[in-house]
């Protein structure tokens, strides 16, 4: 069984004893995509599909994980 499965964040307690759930730090640390980056992701995706490494390779400073997460968020919005 995958030890990371289902874990979005770690639970912790505040000073008043209330439990809080942390946000996935990976998603939280991504910088927003610019309009140019968004356009590029959509255009390249139309050509190559879900090949996130290939798409990220065309966008300086972006990782495949960032591009994939961006794509997933955009698909949820539609």
PDB file of C-alpha atoms in Angstrom:
ATOM      1  CA  UNK A   1       0.000   0.000   0.000  1.00  0.00           C
ATOM      2  CA  UNK A   2       1.242   3.473  -0.898  1.00  0.00           C
ATOM      3  CA  UNK A   3       2.049   5.441   2.254  1.00  0.00           C
ATOM      4  CA  UNK A   4       1.349   8.777   0.506  1.00  0.00           C
ATOM      5  CA  UNK A   5      -2.072   7.739  -0.733  1.00  0.00           C
ATOM      6  CA  UNK A   6      -4.914   9.941   0.399  1.00  0.00           C
ATOM      7  CA  UNK A   7      -2.737  12.364   2.325  1.00  0.00           C
ATOM      8  CA  UNK A   8      -3.347  15.944   1.298  1.00  0.00           C
ATOM      9  CA  UNK A   9      -1.668  17.352   4.349  1.00  0.00           C
ATOM     10  CA  UNK A  10      -0.878  16.660   7.955  1.00  0.00           C
ATOM     11  CA  UNK A  11      -3.218  17.295  10.814  1.00  0.00           C
ATOM     12  CA  UNK A  12      -1.940  19.590  13.538  1.00  0.00           C
ATOM     13  CA  UNK A  13      -3.330  21.333  16.569  1.00  0.00           C
ATOM     14  CA  UNK A  14      -3.537  25.058  17.113  1.00  0.00           C
ATOM     15  CA  UNK A  15      -2.664  26.702  20.412  1.00  0.00           C
ATOM     16  CA  UNK A  16      -6.297  26.423  21.539  1.00  0.00           C
ATOM     17  CA  UNK A  17      -6.340  22.665  20.887  1.00  0.00           C
ATOM     18  CA  UNK A  18      -8.388  22.749  17.674  1.00  0.00           C
ATOM     19  CA  UNK A  19      -7.271  20.358  14.963  1.00  0.00           C
ATOM     20  CA  UNK A  20      -6.482  21.758  11.537  1.00  0.00           C
ATOM     21  CA  UNK A  21      -5.670  20.015   8.295  1.00  0.00           C
ATOM     22  CA  UNK A  22      -2.727  21.291   6.274  1.00  0.00           C
ATOM     23  CA  UNK A  23      -2.897  22.055   2.577  1.00  0.00           C
ATOM     24  CA  UNK A  24      -0.840  20.044   0.128  1.00  0.00           C
ATOM     25  CA  UNK A  25       2.375  22.073   0.139  1.00  0.00           C
ATOM     26  CA  UNK A  26       3.162  21.102  -3.448  1.00  0.00           C
ATOM     27  CA  UNK A  27       0.002  22.719  -4.792  1.00  0.00           C
ATOM     28  CA  UNK A  28       0.354  25.703  -2.497  1.00  0.00           C
ATOM     29  CA  UNK A  29       3.852  26.591  -3.753  1.00  0.00           C
ATOM     30  CA  UNK A  30       3.030  26.855  -7.469  1.00  0.00           C
ATOM     31  CA  UNK A  31       3.137  30.324  -8.957  1.00  0.00           C
ATOM     32  CA  UNK A  32       0.078  31.251 -11.025  1.00  0.00           C
ATOM     33  CA  UNK A  33       0.364  30.648 -14.749  1.00  0.00           C
ATOM     34  CA  UNK A  34       0.552  33.725 -16.954  1.00  0.00           C
ATOM     35  CA  UNK A  35      -1.848  34.118 -19.884  1.00  0.00           C
ATOM     36  CA  UNK A  36       1.014  33.269 -22.240  1.00  0.00           C
ATOM     37  CA  UNK A  37       1.816  30.086 -20.310  1.00  0.00           C
ATOM     38  CA  UNK A  38      -1.847  29.078 -20.250  1.00  0.00           C
ATOM     39  CA  UNK A  39      -2.131  29.614 -23.992  1.00  0.00           C
ATOM     40  CA  UNK A  40       1.015  27.586 -24.583  1.00  0.00           C
ATOM     41  CA  UNK A  41      -0.214  24.701 -22.400  1.00  0.00           C
ATOM     42  CA  UNK A  42      -3.529  24.557 -24.288  1.00  0.00           C
ATOM     43  CA  UNK A  43      -1.876  24.733 -27.715  1.00  0.00           C
ATOM     44  CA  UNK A  44       0.765  22.098 -26.957  1.00  0.00           C
ATOM     45  CA  UNK A  45      -1.757  19.829 -25.229  1.00  0.00           C
ATOM     46  CA  UNK A  46      -3.877  19.910 -28.369  1.00  0.00           C
ATOM     47  CA  UNK A  47      -0.846  18.581 -30.280  1.00  0.00           C
ATOM     48  CA  UNK A  48       0.670  16.053 -27.854  1.00  0.00           C
ATOM     49  CA  UNK A  49      -2.032  15.230 -25.298  1.00  0.00           C
ATOM     50  CA  UNK A  50      -1.189  14.491 -21.658  1.00  0.00           C
ATOM     51  CA  UNK A  51       2.587  14.431 -22.130  1.00  0.00           C
ATOM     52  CA  UNK A  52       3.278  16.760 -19.202  1.00  0.00           C
ATOM     53  CA  UNK A  53       7.090  16.429 -19.332  1.00  0.00           C
ATOM     54  CA  UNK A  54       7.090  17.452 -22.973  1.00  0.00           C
ATOM     55  CA  UNK A  55       4.770  20.409 -22.338  1.00  0.00           C
ATOM     56  CA  UNK A  56       6.750  21.555 -19.279  1.00  0.00           C
ATOM     57  CA  UNK A  57       9.941  21.386 -21.318  1.00  0.00           C
ATOM     58  CA  UNK A  58       8.570  24.187 -23.487  1.00  0.00           C
ATOM     59  CA  UNK A  59       7.735  26.457 -20.539  1.00  0.00           C
ATOM     60  CA  UNK A  60      10.845  27.720 -18.730  1.00  0.00           C
ATOM     61  CA  UNK A  61      10.693  27.240 -14.966  1.00  0.00           C
ATOM     62  CA  UNK A  62       7.667  24.904 -14.974  1.00  0.00           C
ATOM     63  CA  UNK A  63       7.680  21.271 -13.933  1.00  0.00           C
ATOM     64  CA  UNK A  64       5.559  18.490 -15.375  1.00  0.00           C
ATOM     65  CA  UNK A  65       3.704  18.272 -12.056  1.00  0.00           C
ATOM     66  CA  UNK A  66       2.863  21.994 -12.154  1.00  0.00           C
ATOM     67  CA  UNK A  67       1.548  21.719 -15.701  1.00  0.00           C
ATOM     68  CA  UNK A  68      -0.491  18.625 -14.901  1.00  0.00           C
ATOM     69  CA  UNK A  69      -2.011  20.241 -11.809  1.00  0.00           C
ATOM     70  CA  UNK A  70      -2.781  23.409 -13.770  1.00  0.00           C
ATOM     71  CA  UNK A  71      -4.511  21.308 -16.436  1.00  0.00           C
ATOM     72  CA  UNK A  72      -6.550  19.388 -13.861  1.00  0.00           C
ATOM     73  CA  UNK A  73      -7.708  22.637 -12.202  1.00  0.00           C
ATOM     74  CA  UNK A  74      -8.729  24.118 -15.548  1.00  0.00           C
ATOM     75  CA  UNK A  75     -10.687  20.972 -16.433  1.00  0.00           C
ATOM     76  CA  UNK A  76     -12.574  21.176 -13.104  1.00  0.00           C
ATOM     77  CA  UNK A  77     -13.538  24.783 -13.850  1.00  0.00           C
ATOM     78  CA  UNK A  78     -15.284  23.796 -17.115  1.00  0.00           C
TER      79      UNK A  78
END
